mmCIF file of C-alpha atoms in Angstrom:
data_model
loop_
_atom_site.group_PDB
_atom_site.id
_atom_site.type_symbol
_atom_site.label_atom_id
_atom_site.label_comp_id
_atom_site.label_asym_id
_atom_site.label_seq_id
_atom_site.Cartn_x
_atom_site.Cartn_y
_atom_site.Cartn_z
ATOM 1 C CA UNK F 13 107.096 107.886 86.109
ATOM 2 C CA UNK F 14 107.833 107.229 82.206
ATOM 3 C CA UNK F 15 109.042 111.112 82.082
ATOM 4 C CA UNK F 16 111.362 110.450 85.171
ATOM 5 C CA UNK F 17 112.738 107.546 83.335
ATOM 6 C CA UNK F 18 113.660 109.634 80.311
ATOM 7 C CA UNK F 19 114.971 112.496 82.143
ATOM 8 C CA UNK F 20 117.170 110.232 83.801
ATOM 9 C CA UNK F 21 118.099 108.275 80.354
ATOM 10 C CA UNK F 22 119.070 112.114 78.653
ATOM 11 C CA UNK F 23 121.192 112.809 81.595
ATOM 12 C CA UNK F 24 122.311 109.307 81.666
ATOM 13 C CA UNK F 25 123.084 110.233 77.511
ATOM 14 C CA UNK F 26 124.449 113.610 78.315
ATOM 15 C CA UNK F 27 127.409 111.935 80.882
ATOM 16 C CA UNK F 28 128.142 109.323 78.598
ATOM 17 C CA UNK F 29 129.094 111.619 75.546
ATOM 18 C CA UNK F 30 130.531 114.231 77.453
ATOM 19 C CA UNK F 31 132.740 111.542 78.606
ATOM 20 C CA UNK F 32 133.506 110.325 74.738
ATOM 21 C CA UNK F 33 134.502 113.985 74.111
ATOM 22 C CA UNK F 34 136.664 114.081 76.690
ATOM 23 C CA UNK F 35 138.631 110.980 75.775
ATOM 24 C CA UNK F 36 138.683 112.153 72.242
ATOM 25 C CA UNK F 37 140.205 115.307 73.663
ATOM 26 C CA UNK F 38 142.438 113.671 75.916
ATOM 27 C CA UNK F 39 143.829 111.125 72.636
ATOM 28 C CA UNK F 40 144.135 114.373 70.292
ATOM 29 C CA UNK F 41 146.455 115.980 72.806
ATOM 30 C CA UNK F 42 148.872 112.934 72.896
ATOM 31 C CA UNK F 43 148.440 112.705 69.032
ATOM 32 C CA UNK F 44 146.905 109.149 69.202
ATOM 33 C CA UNK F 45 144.488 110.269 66.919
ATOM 34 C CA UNK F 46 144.233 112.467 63.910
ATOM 35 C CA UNK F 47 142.726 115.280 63.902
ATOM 36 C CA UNK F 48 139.655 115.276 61.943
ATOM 37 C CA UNK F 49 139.124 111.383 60.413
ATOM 38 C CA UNK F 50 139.643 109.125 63.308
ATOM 39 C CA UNK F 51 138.652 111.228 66.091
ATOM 40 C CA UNK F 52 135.329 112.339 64.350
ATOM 41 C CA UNK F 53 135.005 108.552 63.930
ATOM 42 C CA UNK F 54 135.488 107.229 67.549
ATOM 43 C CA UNK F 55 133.494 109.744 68.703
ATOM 44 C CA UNK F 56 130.526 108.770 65.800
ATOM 45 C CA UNK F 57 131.208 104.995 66.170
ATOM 46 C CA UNK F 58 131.435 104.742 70.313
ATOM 47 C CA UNK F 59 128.065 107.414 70.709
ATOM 48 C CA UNK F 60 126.548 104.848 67.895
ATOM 49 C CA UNK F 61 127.225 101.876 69.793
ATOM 50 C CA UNK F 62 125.664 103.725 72.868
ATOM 51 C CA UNK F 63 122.621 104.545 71.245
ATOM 52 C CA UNK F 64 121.959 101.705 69.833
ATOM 53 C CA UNK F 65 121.631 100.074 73.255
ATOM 54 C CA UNK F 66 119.607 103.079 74.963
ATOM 55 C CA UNK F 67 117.019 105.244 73.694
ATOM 56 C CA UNK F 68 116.336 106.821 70.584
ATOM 57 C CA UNK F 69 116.750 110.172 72.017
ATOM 58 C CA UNK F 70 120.360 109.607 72.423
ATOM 59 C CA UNK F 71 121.492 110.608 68.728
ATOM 60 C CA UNK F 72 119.945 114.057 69.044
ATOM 61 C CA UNK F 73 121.999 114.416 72.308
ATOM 62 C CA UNK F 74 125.058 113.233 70.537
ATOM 63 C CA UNK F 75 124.231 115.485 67.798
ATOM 64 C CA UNK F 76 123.940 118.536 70.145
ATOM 65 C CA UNK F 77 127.085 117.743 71.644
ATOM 66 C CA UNK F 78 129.393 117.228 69.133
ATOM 67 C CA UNK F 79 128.739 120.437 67.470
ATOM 68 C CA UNK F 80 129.728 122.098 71.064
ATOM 69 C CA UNK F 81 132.542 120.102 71.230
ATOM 70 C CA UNK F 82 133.600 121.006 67.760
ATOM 71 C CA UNK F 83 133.428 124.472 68.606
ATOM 72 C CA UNK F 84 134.857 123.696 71.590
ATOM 73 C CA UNK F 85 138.099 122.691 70.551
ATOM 74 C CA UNK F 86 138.325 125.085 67.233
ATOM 75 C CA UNK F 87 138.816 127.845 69.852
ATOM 76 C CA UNK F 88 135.611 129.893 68.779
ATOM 77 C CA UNK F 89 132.983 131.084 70.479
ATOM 78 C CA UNK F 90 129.253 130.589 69.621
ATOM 79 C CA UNK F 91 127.200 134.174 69.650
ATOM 80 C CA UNK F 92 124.428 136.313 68.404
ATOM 81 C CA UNK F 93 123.291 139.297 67.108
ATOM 82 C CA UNK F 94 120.094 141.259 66.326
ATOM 83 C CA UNK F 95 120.189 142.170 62.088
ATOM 84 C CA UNK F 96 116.751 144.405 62.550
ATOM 85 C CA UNK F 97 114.161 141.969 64.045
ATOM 86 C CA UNK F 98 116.113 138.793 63.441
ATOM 87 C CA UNK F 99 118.797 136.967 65.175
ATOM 88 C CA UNK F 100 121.800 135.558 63.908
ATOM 89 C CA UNK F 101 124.120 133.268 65.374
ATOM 90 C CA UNK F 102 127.788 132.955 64.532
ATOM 91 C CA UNK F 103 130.771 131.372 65.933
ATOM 92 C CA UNK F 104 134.630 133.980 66.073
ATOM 93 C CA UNK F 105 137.589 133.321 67.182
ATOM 94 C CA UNK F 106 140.327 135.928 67.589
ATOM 95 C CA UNK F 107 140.077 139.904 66.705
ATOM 96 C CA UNK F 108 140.167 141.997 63.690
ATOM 97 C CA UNK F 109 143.485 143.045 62.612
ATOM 98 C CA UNK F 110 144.877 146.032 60.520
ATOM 99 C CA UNK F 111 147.651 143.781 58.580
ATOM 100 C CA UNK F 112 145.314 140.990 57.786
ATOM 101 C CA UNK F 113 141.477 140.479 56.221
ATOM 102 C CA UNK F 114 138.959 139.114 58.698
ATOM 103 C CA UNK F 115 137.600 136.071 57.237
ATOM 104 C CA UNK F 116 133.830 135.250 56.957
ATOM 105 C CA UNK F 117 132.619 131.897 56.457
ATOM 106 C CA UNK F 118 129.644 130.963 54.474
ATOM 107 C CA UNK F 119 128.236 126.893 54.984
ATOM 108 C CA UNK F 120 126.375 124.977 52.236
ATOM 109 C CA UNK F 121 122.741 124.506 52.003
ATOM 110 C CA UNK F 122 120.861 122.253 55.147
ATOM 111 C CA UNK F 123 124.187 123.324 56.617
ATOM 112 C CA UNK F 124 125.435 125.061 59.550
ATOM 113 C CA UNK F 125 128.522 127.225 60.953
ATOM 114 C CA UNK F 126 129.909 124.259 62.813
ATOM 115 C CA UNK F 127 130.489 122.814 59.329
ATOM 116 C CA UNK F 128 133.850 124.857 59.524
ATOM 117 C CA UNK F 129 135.159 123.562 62.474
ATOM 118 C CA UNK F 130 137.270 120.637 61.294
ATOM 119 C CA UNK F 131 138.913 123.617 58.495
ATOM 120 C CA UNK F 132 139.018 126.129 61.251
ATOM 121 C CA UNK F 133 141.811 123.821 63.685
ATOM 122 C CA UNK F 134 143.991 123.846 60.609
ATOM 123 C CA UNK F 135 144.023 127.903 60.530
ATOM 124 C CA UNK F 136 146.672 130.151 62.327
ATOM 125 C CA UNK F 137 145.153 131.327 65.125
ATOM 126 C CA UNK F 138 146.199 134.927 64.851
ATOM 127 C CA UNK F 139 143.286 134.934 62.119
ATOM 128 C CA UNK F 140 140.342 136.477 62.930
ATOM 129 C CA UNK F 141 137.828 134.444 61.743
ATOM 130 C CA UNK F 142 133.963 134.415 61.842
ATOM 131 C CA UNK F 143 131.650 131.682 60.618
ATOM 132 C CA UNK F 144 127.566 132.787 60.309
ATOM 133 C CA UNK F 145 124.655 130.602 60.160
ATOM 134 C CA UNK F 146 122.334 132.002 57.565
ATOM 135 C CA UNK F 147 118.662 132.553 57.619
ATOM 136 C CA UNK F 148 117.083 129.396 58.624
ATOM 137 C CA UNK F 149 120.087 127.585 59.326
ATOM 138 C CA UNK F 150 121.510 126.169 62.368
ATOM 139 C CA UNK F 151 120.418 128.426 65.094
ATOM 140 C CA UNK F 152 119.489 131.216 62.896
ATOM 141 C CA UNK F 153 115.912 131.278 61.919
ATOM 142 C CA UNK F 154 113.751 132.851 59.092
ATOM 143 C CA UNK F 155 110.101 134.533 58.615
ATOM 144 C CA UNK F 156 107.736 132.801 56.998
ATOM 145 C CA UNK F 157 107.284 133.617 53.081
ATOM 146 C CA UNK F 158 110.686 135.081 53.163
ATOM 147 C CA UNK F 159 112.706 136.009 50.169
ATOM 148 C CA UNK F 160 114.669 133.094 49.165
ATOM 149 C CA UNK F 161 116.653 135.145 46.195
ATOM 150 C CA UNK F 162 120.501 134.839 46.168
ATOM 151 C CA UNK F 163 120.018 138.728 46.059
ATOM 152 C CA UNK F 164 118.283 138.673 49.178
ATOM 153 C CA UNK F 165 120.164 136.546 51.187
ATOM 154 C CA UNK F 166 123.458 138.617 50.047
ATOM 155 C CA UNK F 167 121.520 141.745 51.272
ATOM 156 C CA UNK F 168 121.006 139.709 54.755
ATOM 157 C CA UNK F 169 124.242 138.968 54.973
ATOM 158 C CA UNK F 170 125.608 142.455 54.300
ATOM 159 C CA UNK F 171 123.063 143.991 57.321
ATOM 160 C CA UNK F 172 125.401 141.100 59.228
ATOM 161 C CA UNK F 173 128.468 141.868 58.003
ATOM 162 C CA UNK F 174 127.321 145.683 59.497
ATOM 163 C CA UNK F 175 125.878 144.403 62.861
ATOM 164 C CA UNK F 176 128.706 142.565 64.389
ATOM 165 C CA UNK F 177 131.316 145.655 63.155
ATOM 166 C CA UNK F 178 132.856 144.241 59.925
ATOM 167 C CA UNK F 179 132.173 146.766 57.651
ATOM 168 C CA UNK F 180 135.131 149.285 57.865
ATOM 169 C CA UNK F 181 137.811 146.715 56.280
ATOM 170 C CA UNK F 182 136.759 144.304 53.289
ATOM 171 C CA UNK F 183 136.958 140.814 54.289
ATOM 172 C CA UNK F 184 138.318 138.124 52.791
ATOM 173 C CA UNK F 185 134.932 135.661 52.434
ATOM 174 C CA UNK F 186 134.312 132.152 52.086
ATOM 175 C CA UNK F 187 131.800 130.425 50.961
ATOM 176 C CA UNK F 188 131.189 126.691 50.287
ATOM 177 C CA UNK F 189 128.281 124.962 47.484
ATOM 178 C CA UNK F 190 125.326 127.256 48.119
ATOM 179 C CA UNK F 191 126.984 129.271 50.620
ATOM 180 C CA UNK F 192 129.935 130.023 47.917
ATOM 181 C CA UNK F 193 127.471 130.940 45.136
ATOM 182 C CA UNK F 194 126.406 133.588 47.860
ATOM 183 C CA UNK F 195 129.532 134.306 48.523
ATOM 184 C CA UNK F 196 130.498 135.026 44.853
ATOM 185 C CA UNK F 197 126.961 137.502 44.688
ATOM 186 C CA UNK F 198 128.086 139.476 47.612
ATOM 187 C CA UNK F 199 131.341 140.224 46.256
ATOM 188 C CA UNK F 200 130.184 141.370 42.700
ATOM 189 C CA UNK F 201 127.035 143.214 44.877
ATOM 190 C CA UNK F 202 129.303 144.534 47.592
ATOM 191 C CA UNK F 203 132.910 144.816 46.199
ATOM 192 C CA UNK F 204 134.116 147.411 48.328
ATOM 193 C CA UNK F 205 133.659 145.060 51.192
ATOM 194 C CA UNK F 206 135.482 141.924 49.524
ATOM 195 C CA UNK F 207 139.230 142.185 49.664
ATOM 196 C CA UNK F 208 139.836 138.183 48.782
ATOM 197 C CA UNK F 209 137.265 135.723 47.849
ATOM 198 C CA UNK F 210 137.418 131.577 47.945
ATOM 199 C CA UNK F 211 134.575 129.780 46.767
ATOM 200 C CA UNK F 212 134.455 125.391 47.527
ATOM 201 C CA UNK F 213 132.035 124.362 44.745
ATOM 202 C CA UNK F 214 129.898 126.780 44.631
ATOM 203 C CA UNK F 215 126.401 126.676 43.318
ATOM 204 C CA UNK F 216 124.657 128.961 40.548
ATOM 205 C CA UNK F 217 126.458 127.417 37.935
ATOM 206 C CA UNK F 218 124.810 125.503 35.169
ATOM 207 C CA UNK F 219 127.673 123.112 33.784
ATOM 208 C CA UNK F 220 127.786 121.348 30.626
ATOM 209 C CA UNK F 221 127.391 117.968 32.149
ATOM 210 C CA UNK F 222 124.764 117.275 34.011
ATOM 211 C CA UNK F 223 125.960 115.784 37.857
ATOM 212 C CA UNK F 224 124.087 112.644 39.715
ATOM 213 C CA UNK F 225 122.287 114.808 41.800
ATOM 214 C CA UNK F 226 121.027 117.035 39.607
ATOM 215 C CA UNK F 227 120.267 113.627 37.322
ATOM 216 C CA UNK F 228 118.188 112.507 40.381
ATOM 217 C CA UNK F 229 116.462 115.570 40.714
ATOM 218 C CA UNK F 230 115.606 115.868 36.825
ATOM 219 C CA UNK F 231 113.727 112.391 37.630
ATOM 220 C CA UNK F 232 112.048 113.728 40.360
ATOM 221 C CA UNK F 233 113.485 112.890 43.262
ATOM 222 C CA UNK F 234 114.439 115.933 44.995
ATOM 223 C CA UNK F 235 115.093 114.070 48.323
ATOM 224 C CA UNK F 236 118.488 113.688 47.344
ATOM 225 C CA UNK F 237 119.172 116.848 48.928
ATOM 226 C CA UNK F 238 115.956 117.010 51.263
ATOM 227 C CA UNK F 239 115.589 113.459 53.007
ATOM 228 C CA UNK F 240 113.129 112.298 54.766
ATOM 229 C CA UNK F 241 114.047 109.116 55.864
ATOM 230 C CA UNK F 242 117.435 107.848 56.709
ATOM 231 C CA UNK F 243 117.630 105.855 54.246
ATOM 232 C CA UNK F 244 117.208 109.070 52.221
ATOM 233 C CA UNK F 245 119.773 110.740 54.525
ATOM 234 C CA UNK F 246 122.481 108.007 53.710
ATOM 235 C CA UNK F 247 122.076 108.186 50.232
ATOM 236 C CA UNK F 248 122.614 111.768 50.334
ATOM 237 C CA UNK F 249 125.704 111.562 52.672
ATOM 238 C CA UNK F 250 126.780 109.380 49.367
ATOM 239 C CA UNK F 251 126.298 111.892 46.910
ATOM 240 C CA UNK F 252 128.213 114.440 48.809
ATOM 241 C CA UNK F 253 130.829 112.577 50.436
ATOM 242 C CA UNK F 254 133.787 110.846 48.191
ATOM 243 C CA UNK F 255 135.289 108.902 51.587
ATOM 244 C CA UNK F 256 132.650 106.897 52.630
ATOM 245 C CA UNK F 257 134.204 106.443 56.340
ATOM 246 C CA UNK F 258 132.786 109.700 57.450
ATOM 247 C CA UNK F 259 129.487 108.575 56.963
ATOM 248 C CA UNK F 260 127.652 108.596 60.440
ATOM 249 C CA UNK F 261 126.260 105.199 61.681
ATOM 250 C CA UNK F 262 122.280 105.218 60.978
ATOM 251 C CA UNK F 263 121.176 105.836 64.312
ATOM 252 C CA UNK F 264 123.454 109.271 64.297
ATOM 253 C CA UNK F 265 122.061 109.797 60.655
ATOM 254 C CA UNK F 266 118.640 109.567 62.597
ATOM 255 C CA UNK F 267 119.904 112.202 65.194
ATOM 256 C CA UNK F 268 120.957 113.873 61.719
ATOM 257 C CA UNK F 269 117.476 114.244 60.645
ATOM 258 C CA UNK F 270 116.025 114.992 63.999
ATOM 259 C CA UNK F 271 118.303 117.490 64.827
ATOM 260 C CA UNK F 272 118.381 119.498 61.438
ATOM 261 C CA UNK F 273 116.491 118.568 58.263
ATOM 262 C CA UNK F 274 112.907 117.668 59.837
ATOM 263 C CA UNK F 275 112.256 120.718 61.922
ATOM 264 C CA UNK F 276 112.723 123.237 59.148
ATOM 265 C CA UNK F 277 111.548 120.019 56.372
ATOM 266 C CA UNK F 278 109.049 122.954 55.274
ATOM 267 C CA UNK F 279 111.765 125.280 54.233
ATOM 268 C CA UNK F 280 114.526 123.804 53.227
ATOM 269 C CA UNK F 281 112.099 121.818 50.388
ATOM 270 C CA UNK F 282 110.870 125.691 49.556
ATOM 271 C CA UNK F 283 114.902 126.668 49.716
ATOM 272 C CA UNK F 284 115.658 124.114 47.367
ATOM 273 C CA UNK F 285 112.917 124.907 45.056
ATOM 274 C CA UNK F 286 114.262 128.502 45.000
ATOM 275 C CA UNK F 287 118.071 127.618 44.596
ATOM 276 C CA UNK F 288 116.681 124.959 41.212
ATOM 277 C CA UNK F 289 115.268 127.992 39.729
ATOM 278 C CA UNK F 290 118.696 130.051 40.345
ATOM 279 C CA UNK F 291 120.746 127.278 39.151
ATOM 280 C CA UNK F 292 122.357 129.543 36.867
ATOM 281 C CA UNK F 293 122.290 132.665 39.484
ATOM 282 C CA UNK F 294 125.738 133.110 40.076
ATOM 283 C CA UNK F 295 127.371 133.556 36.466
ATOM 284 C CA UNK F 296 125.732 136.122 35.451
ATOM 285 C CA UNK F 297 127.806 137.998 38.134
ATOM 286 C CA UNK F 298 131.449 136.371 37.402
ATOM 287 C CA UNK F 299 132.318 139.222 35.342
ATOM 288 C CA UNK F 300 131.317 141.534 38.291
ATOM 289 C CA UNK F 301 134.170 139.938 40.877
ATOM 290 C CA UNK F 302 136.918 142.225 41.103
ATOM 291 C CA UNK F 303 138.429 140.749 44.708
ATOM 292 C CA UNK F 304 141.481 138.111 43.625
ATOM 293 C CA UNK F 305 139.017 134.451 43.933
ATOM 294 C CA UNK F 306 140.349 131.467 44.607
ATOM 295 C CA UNK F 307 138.149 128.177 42.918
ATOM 296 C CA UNK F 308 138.528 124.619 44.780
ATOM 297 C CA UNK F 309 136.723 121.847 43.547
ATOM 298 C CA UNK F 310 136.715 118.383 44.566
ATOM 299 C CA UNK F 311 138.077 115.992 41.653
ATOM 300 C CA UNK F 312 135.065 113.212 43.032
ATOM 301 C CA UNK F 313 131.902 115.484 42.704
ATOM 302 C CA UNK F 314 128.665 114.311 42.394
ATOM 303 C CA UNK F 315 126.293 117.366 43.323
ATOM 304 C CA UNK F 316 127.999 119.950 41.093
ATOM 305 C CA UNK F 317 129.405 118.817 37.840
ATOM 306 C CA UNK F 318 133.456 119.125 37.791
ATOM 307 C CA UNK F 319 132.507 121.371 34.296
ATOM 308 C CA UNK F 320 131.630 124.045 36.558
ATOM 309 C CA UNK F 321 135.077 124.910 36.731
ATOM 310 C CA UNK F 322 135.765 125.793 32.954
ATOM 311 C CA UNK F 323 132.494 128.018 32.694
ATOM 312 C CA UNK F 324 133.720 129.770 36.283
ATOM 313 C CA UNK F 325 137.118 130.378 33.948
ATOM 314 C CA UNK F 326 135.651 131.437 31.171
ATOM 315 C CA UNK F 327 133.749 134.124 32.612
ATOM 316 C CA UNK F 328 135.475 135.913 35.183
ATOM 317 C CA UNK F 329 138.124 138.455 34.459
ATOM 318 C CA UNK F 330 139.201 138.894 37.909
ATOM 319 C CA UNK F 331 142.504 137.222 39.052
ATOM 320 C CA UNK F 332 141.403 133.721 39.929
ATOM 321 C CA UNK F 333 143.327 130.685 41.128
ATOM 322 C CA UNK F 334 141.727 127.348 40.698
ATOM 323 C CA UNK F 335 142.797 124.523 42.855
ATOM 324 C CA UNK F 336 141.082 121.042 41.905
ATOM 325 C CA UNK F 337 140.907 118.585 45.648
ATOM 326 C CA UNK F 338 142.142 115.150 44.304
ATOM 327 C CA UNK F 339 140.730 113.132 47.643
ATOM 328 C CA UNK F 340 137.684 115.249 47.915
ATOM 329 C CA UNK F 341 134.046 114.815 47.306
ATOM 330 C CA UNK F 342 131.311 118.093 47.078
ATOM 331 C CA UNK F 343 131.937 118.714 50.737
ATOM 332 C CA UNK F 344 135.373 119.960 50.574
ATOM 333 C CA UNK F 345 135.451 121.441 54.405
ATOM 334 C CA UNK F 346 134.839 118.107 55.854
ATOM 335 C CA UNK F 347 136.768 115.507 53.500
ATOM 336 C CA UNK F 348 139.767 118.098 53.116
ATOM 337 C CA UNK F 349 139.541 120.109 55.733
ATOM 338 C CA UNK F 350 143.977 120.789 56.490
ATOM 339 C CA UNK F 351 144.499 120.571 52.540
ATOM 340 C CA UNK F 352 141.697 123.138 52.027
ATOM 341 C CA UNK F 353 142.840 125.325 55.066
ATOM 342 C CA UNK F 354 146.419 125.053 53.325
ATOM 343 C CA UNK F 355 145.453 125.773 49.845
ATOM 344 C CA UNK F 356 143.294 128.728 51.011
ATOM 345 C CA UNK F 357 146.272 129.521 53.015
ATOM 346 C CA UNK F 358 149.016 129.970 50.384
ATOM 347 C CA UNK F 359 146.136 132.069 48.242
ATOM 348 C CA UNK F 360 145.582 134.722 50.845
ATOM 349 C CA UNK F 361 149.454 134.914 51.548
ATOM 350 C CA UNK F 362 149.675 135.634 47.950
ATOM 351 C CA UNK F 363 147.702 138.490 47.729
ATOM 352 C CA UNK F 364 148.074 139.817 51.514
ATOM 353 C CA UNK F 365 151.825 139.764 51.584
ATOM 354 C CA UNK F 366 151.393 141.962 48.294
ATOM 355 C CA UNK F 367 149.377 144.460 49.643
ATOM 356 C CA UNK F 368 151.270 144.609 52.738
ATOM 357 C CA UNK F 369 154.165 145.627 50.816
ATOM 358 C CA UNK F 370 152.523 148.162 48.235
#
């Protein structure tokens, strides 16, 4: 009887927010609500208000759904592929042209592909675009006792890069906090497969000044970035987010947590362990980035110390356009997502139009 009652509570759940995404849906087409800030938050606020009042399985559900829905209406398409024994997922949308680089999208760390989404609607759809969860991230997992080395996640990502038929152009490639440290590795590792490279805070640089978070983590507490709790989770969301409104409601943070920090708690706390000994991992390879890079930083940053920037200047050689986000916390892609896409934009036209021409 009690497992009756719940399945008929989830698919109870399931109606309900399927229902919130299609209003949202239905209010975005008529422009009644903006694209990312207000519809994110109705849908947030109204599945809050309905979990609240039925079961606290309902914030994994809304969880589930959004990110389906934010694929959804991004135009991509979630899919996988076998990279020797392991399986990755991605999301693409559109197809590889001759005139202009694919892009690959790399998310932060405890992040996934969907991460992207909000960035992606503000992108010309004529872009071929693919966004990859790494290893043991979003639906992507990871073996036990794996190599955790920026060196050997770049090498993963390269075997990717191979697998889903990416490897005969170079790619312009994106990467944001730990995801654009890797980003910046695999184009000094692999620079004949790099043809443009933007990096949104990236991590594996030690700056001058030290930031809150790594302030927090110097006194131990390395649940900043690893929570446990939500509590935990919503002082984390604080640290990385400069507007405050897209913080989720607690019982979403909850779905949060459930969904994708405490079923991989294991690794991720081993992941961060590995990325606090690589802190500086990344500049020793500045000098090795040939592809034109593009730097954006958000003015409000609280994980990775704004100082970043002039030791990123200081030691690559390669063309390099730095673009500092004034409304913007660490998480550039979801604060800034159209002023990002633009930015990013107006760099690639830059350089493509260029080599279009030559």
């Amino acid at each position: 009887m009690f497992t009756f009652c719940i399945f008929k509570w989830v698919r109870i759940t399931n109606c309900i927010i399927m229902i919130i995404c299609c209003i949202c849906q239905r209010c975005l087409d008529h422009k009644m609500l903006d694209m990312h800030n207000n519809i994110q938050t109705c849908f947030v606020y109204t599945s809050g208000a309905f979990s609240f009042s039925l079961s606290p399985i309902i914030p994994v559900a809304a969880h589930a759904h959004w990110e389906r829905f934010n694929t959804w209406r991004a135009g991509c398409t979630t899919k996988y592929v076998k990279v020797g024994e392991q399986q990755f997922a991605y999301m693409e949308r559109g197809r590889p042209s001759k005139d202009q680089p694919s892009l690959l999208l790399i998310h932060g760390f405890a992040d996934r592909k969907e991460s992207y989404c909000d960035m992606i609607m503000h992108l010309p759809k004529h872009l071929h675009l693919i966004a990859v969860d790494l290893p043991g991230h979003g639906d992507t997992g990871i073996k036990a006792k794996a190599d955790l080395t920026v060196e050997a996640y770049a090498a993963k990502l390269h075997q990717f890069v191979s697998a889903v038929g990416l490897d005969s152009d170079p790619l312009h490639v994106v990467g944001h906090s730990m995801g654009g440290g890797l980003a910046g590795c695999y184009a000094a590792f692999y620079p004949e497969a790099v043809s443009l490279l933007t990096m949104s805070g990236p991590g594996g640089v030690k700056s001058p000044v030290q930031s809150l978070m790594f302030e927090k983590v110097a006194q131990g507490y390395k649940q900043v970035m690893v929570p446990e709790t939500v509590e935990q989770a919503v002082e984390m969301f604080n640290i990385c987010l400069y507007n405050k409104s897209l913080i989720p409601p607690k019982q979403l943070v909850k779905g949060f947590l459930d969904c994708y920090m405490l079923p991989r708690l294991s690794f991720l706390k081993e992941l961060f362990d590995a990325i606090l000994e690589q802190q500086d991992g990344l500049t020793p390879y500045l000098g090795k980035i040939s592809a034109p890079t593009q730097l954006m930083w958000g003015r409000h940053e609280q994980v990775l110390h704004i100082t970043c920037v002039d030791v990123i200047q200081r030691e690559m050689t390669a063309p390099l356009q730095v673009d500092i986000i004034e409304d913007s916390g660490h998480t550039i892609p979801a604060e800034s997502p159209e002023k990002a896409a633009k930015l990013m934009l107006g760099f690639r036209d830059k350089f493509v139009n260029k080599q279009n021409k030559s």
